mmCIF file of C-alpha atoms in Angstrom:
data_model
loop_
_atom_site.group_PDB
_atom_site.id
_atom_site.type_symbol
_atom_site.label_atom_id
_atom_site.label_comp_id
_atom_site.label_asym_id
_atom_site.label_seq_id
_atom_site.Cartn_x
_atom_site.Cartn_y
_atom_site.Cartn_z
ATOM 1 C CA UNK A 630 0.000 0.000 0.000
ATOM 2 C CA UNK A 631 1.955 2.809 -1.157
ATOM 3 C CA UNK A 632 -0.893 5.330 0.130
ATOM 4 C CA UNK A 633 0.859 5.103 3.927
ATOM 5 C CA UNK A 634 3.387 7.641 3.060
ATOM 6 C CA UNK A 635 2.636 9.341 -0.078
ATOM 7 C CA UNK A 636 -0.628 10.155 2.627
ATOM 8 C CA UNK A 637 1.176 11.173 5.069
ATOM 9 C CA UNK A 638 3.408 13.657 2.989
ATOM 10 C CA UNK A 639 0.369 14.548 1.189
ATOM 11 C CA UNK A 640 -1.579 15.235 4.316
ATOM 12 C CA UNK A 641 1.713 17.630 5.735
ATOM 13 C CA UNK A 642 1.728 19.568 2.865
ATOM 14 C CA UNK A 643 -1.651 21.672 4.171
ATOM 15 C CA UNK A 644 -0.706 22.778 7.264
ATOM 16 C CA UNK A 645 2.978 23.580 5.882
ATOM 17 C CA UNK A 646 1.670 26.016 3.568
ATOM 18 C CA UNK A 647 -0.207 27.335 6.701
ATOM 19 C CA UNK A 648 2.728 27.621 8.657
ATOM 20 C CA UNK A 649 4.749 29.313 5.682
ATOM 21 C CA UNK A 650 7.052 26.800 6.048
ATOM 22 C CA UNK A 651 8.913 27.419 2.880
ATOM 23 C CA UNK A 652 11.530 24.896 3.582
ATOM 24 C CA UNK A 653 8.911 21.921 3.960
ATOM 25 C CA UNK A 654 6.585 22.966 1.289
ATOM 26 C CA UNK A 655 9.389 22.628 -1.403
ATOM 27 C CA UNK A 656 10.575 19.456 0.358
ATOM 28 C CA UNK A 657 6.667 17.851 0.474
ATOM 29 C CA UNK A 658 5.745 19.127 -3.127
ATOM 30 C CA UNK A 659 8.847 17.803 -4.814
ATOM 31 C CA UNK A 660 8.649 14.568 -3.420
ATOM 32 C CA UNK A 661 4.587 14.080 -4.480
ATOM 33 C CA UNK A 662 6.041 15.493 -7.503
ATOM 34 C CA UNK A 663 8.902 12.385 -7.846
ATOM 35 C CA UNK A 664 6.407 10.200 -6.702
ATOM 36 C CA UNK A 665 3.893 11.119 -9.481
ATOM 37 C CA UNK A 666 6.469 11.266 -11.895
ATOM 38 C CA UNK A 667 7.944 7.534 -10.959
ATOM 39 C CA UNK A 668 4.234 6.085 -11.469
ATOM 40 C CA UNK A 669 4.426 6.818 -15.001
ATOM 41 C CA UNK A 670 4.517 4.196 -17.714
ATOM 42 C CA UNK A 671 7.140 4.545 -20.475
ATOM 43 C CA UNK A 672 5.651 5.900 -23.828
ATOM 44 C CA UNK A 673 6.439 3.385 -25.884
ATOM 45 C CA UNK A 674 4.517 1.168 -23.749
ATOM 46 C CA UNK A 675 1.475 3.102 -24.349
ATOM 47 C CA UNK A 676 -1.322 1.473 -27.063
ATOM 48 C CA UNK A 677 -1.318 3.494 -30.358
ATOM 49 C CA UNK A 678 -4.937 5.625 -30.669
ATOM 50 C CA UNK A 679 -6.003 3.558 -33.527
ATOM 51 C CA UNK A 680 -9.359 4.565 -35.570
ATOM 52 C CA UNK A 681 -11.171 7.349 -34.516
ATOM 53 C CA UNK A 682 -14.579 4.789 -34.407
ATOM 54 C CA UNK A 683 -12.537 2.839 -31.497
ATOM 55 C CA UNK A 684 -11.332 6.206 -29.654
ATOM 56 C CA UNK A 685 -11.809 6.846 -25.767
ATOM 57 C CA UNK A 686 -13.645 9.972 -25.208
ATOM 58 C CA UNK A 687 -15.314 11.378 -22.237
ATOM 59 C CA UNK A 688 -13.490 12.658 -19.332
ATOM 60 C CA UNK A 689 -10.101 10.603 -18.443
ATOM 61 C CA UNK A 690 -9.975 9.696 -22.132
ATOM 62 C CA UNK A 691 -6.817 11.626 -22.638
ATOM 63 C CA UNK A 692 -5.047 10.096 -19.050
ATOM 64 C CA UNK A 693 -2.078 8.051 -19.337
ATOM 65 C CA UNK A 694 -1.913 5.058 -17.526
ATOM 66 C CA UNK A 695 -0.310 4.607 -14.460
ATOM 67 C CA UNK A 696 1.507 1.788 -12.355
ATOM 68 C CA UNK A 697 0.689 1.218 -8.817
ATOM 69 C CA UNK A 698 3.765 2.100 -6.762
ATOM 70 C CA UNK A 699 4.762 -0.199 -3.846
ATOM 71 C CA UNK A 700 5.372 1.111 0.133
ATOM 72 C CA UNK A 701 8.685 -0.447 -0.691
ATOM 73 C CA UNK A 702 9.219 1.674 -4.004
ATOM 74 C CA UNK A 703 7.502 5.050 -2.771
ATOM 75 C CA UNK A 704 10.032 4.709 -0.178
ATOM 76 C CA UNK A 705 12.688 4.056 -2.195
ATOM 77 C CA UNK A 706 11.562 7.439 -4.105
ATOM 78 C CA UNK A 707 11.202 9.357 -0.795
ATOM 79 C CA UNK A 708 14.691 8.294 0.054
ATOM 80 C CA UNK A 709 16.402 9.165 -2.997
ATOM 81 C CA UNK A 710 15.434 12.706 -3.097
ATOM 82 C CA UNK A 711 16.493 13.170 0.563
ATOM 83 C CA UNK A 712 19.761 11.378 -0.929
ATOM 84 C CA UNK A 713 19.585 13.990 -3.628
ATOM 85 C CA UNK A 714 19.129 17.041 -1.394
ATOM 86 C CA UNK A 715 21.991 16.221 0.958
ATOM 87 C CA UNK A 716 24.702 15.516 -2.008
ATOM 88 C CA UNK A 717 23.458 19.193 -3.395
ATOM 89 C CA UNK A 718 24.103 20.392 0.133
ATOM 90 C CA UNK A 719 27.507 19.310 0.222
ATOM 91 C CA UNK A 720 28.443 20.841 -2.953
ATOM 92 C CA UNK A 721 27.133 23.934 -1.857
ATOM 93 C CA UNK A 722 28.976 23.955 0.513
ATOM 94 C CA UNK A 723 32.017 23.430 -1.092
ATOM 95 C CA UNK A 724 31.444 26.483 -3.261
ATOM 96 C CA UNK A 725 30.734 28.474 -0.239
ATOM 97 C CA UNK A 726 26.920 28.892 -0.315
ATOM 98 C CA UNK A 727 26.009 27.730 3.413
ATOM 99 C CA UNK A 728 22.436 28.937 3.192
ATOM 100 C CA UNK A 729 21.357 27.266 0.140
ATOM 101 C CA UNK A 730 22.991 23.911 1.803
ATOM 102 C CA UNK A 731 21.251 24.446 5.398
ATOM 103 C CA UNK A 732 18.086 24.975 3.546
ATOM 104 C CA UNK A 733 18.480 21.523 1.670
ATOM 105 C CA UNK A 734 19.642 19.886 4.795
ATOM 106 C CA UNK A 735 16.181 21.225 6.036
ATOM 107 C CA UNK A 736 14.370 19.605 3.322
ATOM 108 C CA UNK A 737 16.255 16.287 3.801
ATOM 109 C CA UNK A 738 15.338 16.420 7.493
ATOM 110 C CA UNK A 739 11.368 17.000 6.796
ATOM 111 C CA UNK A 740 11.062 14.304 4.524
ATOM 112 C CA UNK A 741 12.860 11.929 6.697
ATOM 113 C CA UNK A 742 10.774 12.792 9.627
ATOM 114 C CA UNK A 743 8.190 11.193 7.189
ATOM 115 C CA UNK A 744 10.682 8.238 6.349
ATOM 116 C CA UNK A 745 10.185 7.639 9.807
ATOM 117 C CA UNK A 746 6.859 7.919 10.431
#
């Protein structure tokens, strides 16, 4: 069920923008955003339209499908982009920008309060 924690970063998100919480807002909407973007099914995998006669229409006619993402995988996700955020950190830090890096280490820490949720 990979609705535990894409819920529970999807449910934070709300009261973050509340809070102005700039730092956790970025961190929760980019990894909904990696999630989304990992559920995706490669084009060419995707049925040609066809006739017109045998077209889709109506509303989701247009959709492409999806795959179901395990707890295991939207993990997997969730910890890459922390991953991501804290090797960006440490390059900014070697090219002397320690505000961009503590904000990153920021974002790594909200979404592994999630991890660990």
């Amino acid at each position: 069920m990979s609705a535990d924690l894409r819920a529970r970063l999807a449910s934070a998100l709300h009261p973050a923008m509340r809070a102005r919480d700039a730092a956790a807002v970025s961190a929760l909407r980019s990894a909904i955003a990696a999630i989304g973007n990992a559920e995706a099914v490669p084009v060419d995998t995707v049925p040609a339209a066809g006739a017109v006669e045998h077209a889709r229409v109506g509303h989701g006619a247009a959709d492409a499908p999806r795959r179901e993402l395990s707890e295991v995988e939207v993990r997997e996700v969730v910890e890459g982009e922390v991953a991501s955020r804290l090797a960006a950190a440490d390059h900014l830090d070697e090219v002397a920008r320690p505000d961009e890096a503590a904000r990153l280490r920021t974002e790594a820490a909200v979404l592994r309060r999630h991890l660990d949720g």
